[in-house]
Each structure stands twice: as structure tokens, then as C-alpha cells.
mmCIF file of C-alpha atoms in Angstrom:
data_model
loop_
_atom_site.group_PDB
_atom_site.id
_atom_site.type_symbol
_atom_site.label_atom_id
_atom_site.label_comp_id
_atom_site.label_asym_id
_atom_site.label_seq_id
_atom_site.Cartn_x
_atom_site.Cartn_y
_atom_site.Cartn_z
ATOM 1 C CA UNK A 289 53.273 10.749 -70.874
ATOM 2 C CA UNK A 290 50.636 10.257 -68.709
ATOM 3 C CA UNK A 291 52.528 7.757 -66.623
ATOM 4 C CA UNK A 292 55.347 10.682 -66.157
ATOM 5 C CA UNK A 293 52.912 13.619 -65.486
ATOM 6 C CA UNK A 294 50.870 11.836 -62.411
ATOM 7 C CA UNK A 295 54.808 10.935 -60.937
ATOM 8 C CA UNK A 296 55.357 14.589 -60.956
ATOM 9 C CA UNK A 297 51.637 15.444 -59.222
ATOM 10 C CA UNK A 298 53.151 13.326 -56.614
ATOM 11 C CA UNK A 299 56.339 14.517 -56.250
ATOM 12 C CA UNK A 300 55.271 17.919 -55.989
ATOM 13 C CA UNK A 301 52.372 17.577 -53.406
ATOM 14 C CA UNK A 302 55.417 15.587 -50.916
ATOM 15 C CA UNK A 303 57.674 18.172 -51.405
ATOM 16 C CA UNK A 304 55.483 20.994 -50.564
ATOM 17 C CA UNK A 305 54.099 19.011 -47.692
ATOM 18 C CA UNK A 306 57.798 18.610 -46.405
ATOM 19 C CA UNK A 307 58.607 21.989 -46.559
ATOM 20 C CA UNK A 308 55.523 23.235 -44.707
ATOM 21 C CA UNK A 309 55.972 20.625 -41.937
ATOM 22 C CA UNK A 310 59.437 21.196 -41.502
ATOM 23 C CA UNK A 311 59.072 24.807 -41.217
ATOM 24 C CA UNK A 312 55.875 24.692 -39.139
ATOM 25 C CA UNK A 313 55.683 21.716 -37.626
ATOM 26 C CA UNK A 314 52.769 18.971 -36.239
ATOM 27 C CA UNK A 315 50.684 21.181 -33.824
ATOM 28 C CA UNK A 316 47.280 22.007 -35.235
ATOM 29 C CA UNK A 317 44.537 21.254 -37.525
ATOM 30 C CA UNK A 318 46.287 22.664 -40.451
ATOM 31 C CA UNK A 319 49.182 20.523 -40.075
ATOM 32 C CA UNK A 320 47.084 17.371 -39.062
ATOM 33 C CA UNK A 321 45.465 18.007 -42.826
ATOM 34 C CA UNK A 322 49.283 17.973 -44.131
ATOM 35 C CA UNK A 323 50.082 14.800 -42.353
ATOM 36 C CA UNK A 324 46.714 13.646 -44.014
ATOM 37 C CA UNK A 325 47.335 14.534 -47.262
ATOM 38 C CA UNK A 326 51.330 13.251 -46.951
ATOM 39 C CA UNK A 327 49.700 9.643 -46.149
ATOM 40 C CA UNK A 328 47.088 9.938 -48.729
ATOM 41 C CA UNK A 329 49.707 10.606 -51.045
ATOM 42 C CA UNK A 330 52.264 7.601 -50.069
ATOM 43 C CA UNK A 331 49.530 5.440 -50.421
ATOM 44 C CA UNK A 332 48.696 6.605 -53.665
ATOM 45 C CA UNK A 333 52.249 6.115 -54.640
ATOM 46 C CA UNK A 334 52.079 2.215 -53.814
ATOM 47 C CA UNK A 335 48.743 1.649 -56.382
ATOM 48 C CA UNK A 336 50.927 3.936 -58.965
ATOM 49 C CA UNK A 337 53.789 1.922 -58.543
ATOM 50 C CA UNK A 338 52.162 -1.485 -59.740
ATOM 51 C CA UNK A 339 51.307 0.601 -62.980
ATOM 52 C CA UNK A 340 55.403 1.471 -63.773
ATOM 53 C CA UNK A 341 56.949 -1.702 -63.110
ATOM 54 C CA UNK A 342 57.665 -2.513 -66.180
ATOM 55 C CA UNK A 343 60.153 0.538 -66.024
ATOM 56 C CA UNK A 344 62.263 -1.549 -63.858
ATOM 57 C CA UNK A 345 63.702 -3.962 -66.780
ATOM 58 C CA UNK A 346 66.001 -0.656 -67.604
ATOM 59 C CA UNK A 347 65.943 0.973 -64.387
ATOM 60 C CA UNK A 348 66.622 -1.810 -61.458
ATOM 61 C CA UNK A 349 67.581 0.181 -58.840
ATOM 62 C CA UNK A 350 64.340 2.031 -59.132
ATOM 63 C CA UNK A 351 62.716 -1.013 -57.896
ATOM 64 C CA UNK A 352 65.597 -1.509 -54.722
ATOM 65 C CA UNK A 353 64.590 2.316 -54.244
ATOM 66 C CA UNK A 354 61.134 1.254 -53.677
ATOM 67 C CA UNK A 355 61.517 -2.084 -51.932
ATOM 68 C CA UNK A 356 63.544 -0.185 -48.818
ATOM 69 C CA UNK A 357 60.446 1.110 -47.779
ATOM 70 C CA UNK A 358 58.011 -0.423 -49.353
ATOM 71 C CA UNK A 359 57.202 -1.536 -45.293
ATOM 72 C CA UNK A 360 56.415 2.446 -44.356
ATOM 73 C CA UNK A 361 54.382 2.801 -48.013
ATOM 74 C CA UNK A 362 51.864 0.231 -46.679
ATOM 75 C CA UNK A 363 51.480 1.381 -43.659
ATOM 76 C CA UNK A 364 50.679 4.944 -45.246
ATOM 77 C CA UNK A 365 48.243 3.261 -47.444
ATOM 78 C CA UNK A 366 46.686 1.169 -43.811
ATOM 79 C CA UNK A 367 45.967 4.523 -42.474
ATOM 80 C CA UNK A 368 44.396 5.997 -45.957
ATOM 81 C CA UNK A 369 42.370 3.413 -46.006
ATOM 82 C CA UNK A 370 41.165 3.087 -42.473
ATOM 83 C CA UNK A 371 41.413 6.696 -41.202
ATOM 84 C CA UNK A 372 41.645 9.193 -44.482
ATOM 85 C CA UNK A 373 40.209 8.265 -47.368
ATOM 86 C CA UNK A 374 37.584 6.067 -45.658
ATOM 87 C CA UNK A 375 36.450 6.681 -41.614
ATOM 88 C CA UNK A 376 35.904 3.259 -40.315
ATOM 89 C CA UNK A 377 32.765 3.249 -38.208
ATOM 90 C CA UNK A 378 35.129 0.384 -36.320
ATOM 91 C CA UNK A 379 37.797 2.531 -36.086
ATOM 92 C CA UNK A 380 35.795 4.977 -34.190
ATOM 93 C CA UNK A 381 34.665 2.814 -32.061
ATOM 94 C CA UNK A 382 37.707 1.666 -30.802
ATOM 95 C CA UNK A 383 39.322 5.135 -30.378
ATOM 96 C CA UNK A 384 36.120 5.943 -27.722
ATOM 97 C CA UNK A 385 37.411 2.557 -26.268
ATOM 98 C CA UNK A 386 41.307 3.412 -26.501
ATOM 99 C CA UNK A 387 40.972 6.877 -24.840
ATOM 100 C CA UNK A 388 38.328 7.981 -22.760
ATOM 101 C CA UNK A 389 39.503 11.482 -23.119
ATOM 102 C CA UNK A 390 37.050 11.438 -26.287
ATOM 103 C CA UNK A 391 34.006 10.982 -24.167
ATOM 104 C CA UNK A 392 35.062 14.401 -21.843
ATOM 105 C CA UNK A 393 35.849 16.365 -25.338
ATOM 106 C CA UNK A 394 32.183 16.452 -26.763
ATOM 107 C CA UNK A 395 31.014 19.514 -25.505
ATOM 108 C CA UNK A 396 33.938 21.074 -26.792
ATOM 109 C CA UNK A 397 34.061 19.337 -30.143
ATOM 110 C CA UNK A 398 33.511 22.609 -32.536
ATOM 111 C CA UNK A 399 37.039 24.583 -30.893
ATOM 112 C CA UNK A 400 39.844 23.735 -33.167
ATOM 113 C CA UNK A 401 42.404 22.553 -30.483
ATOM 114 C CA UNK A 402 39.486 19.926 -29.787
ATOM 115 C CA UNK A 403 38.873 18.572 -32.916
ATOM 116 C CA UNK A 404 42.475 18.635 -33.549
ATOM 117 C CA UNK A 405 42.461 16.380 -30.367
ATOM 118 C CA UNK A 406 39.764 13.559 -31.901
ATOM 119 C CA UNK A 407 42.282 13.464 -34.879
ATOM 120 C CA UNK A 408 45.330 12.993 -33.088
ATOM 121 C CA UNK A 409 43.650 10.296 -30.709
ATOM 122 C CA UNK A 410 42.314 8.432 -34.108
ATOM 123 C CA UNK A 411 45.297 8.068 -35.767
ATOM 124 C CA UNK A 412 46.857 6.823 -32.508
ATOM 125 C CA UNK A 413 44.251 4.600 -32.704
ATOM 126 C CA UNK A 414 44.559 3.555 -36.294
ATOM 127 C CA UNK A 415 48.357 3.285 -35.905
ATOM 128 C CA UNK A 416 47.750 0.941 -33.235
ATOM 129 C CA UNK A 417 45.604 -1.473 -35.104
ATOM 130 C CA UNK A 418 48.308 -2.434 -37.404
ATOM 131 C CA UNK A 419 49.009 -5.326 -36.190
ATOM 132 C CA UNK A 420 49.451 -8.777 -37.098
ATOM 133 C CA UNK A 421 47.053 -11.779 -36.787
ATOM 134 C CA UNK A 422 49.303 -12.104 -33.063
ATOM 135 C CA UNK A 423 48.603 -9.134 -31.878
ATOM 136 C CA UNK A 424 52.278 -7.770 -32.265
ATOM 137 C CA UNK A 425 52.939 -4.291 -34.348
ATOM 138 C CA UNK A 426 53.682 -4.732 -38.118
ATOM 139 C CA UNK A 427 55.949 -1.518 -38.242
ATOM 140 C CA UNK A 428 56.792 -0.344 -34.534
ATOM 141 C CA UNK A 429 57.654 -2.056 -31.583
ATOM 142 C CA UNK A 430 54.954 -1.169 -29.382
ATOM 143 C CA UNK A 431 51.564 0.551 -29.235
ATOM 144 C CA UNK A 432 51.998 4.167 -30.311
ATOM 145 C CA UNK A 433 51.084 7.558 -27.400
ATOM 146 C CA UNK A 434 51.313 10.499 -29.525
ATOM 147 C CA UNK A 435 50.365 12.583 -26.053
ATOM 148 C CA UNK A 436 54.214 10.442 -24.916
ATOM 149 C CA UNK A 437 56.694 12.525 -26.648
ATOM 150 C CA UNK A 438 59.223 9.590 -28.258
ATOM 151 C CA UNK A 439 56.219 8.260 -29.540
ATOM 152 C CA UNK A 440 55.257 11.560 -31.494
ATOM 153 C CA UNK A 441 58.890 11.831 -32.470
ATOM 154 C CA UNK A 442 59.047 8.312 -33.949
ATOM 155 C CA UNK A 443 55.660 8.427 -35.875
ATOM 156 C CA UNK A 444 57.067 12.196 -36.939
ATOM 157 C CA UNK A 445 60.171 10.298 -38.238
ATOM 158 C CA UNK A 446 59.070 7.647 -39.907
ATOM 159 C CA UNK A 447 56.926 9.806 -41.748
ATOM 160 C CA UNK A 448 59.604 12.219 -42.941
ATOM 161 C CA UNK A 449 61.648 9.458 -43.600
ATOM 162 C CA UNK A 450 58.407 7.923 -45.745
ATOM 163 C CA UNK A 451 57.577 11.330 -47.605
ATOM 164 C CA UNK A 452 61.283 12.342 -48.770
ATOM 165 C CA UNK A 453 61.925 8.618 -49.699
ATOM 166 C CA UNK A 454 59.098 8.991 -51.754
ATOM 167 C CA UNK A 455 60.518 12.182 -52.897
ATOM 168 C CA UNK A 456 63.597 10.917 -54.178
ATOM 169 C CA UNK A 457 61.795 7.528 -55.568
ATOM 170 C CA UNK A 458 59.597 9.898 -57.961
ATOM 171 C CA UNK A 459 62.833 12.207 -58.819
ATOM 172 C CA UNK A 460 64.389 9.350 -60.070
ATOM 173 C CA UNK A 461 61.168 7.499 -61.896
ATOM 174 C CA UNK A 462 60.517 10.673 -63.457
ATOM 175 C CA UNK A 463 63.926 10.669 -65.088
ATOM 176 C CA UNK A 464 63.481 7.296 -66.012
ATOM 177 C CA UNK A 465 60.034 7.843 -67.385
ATOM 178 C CA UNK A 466 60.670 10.932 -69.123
ATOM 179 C CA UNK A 467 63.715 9.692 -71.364
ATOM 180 C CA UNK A 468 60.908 7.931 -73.646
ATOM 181 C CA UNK A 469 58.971 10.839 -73.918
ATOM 182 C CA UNK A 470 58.931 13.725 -76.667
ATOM 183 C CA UNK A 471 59.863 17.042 -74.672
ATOM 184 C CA UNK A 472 57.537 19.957 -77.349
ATOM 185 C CA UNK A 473 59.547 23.131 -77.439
ATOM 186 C CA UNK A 474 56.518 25.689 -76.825
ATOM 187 C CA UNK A 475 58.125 27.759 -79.052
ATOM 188 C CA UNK A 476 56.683 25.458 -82.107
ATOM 189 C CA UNK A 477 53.431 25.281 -81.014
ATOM 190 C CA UNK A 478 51.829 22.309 -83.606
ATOM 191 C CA UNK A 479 47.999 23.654 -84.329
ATOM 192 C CA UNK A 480 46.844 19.773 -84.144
ATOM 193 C CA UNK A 481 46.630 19.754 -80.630
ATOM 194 C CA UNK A 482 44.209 22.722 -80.151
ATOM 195 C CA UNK A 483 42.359 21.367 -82.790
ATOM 196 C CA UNK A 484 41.848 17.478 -80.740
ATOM 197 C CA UNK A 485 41.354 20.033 -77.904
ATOM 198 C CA UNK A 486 38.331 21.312 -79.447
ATOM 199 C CA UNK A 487 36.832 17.972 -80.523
ATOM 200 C CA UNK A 488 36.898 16.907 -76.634
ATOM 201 C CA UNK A 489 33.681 15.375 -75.287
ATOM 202 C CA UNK A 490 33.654 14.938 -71.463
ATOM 203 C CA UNK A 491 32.710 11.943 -70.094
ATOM 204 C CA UNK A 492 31.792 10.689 -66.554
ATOM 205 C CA UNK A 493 34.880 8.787 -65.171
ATOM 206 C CA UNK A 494 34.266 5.277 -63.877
ATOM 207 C CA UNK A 495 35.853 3.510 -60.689
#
């Protein structure tokens, strides 16, 4: 149950991401915090998905679901780790050495287009750091300029390719998941429940 719950937490944060990108678009702070929260999201689908696996003996083409982009999952999960969840001092660093711009913006660095501004120019910087021990780009072919237009549109498409693959992924692994679970008609309400509910002791949760 649990299992099939946090698959539909998922699901439902994509979807409503997709829809409010789609409809509004990449262009300000708000949307920068929906691009953060679709990568943030991805990534937690890839530490999920070493939890369900063993869903796959009855359900193999969840796993070939999952394996055709496992490549843009990672990369999701690269960027929560480096730029979202965690802000590399490193990472920094290397965006005031990738664009200069950063050092002109300072004054300015409380206005929303501004700090919209560092964002974009970290991520460029964080997408551009995933790269092998050669020095070539694990996903793209080249270093990434979201100011350069096709660059924009092909970090904007591989992540709505990413988020409505993931989409369709937890669809299906909820389907899968739920078959094995007891579905309570709320119109039987069992009094068991409430009373468990009221024995509940809260508990710090560990890492």
C-alpha cells in the first residue's frame, strides 16, 4: 500500500507540473521553481524505482518502460543533487567562472528577473558539468546556452519528454501495484482503524 500511494504522490506532482508549464511556460521564477520541483521529482522516481523492482517478475514491460529513459532520469537526479536538493559551493564557483554576467548582476540580485537570471545561468552550468571522465557530454552533444534559443528548446524537450515519461511509467506501476492491494469501500468504514489511529505515537524519522 505504501509502495502504491508514494507512486501516485509522484504521478500527481508531474502531471500538475506539466500542465502549468505547458500552459505558462519557462520564463520566470515561478516556473524556474516548477522546473525545480519536475527534476526533484524524476530523481526521486529513480531511488523509488530500486524499491519496486521486484514488481517486474509480473510486469516486464514496466521495467523496458523505465530502461528507455532511464539516461534522462539520471541526469534529473545529477542536477537534484548538484543544483536542487544540495547547492554545490563548486558548482557556484564555476557558474561565476562560466558567465561573467553573474559578477555585473549583484547589485541587482533582490529584482526577480535577476535572481531568475543566477538560476538560469546555474543550471546551465550544472547541465554542463555532466560530463564524462573525457570531457564529452553524457546526455547532449555539446555544452548547453540556455540565453541560445535551440539550446533552451532542447533542455525544454528533454524535460517534457522526461516528466510525461515518468507520467506514464507511474500510470502503469500504479496499476500494477494496486492489483495486490485491498481497495476499502468507504461506505463500510471498519472502526479498527480509528482505533490504531488513536494509539499512534510520533516518532522522529531517521535518514
Amino acid at each position: 500500500m505504501e509502495q502504491f500511494i508514494k507512486s501516485k504522490l509522484l504521478k500527481a506532482d508531474l502531471k500538475e507540473i506539466d500542465q502549468q508549464l505547458s500552459e505558462n511556460g519557462f520564463k520566470n521564477m515561478s516556473s524556474m521553481l516548477l522546473v525545480k520541483q519536475a527534476l526533484l521529482t524524476v530523481s526521486n522516481l529513480v531511488d523509488f524505482e530500486v524499491t519496486i523492482r521486484e514488481v517486474y517478475k509480473e510486469h516486464r514491460v514496466l521495467s523496458e518502460k523505465y530502461r528507455a529513459f532511464e539516461k534522462n532520469y539520471k541526469f534529473a537526479k545529477y542536477l537534484r543533487n548538484k543544483f536542487i536538493g544540495h547547492i554545490k559551493q563548486e558548482l557556484i564557483q564555476k557558474s561565476i567562472e562560466w558567465k561573467p554576467e553573474l559578477r555585473y548582476l549583484l547589485k541587482d540580485s533582490d529584482e526577480s528577473n535577476t535572481i531568475f537570471a543566477f538560476n538560469l545561468f546555474v543550471l546551465e552550468t550544472a547541465i554542463n558539468t555532466y560530463v564524462n571522465p573525457d570531457g564529452s557530454h553524457q546526455l547532449f552533444d555539446s555544452e548547453t546556452d540556455l540565453i541560445y534559443p535551440p539550446d533552451m528548446k532542447r533542455f525544454l524537450t528533454y524535460l517534457s519528454e522526461t516528466v510525461k515519461s515518468a507520467i506514464d511509467y507511474l500510470h502503469d506501476l500504479g496499476q500494477a501495484l494496486g492489483k495486490n492491494i485491498e481497495m476499502l469501500d468507504p461506505s463500510e468504514q471498519k472502526l479498527e482503524h480509528w482505533m490504531a489511529a488513536g494509539k499512534t505515537k510520533f516518532e522522529f524519522i531517521k535518514k
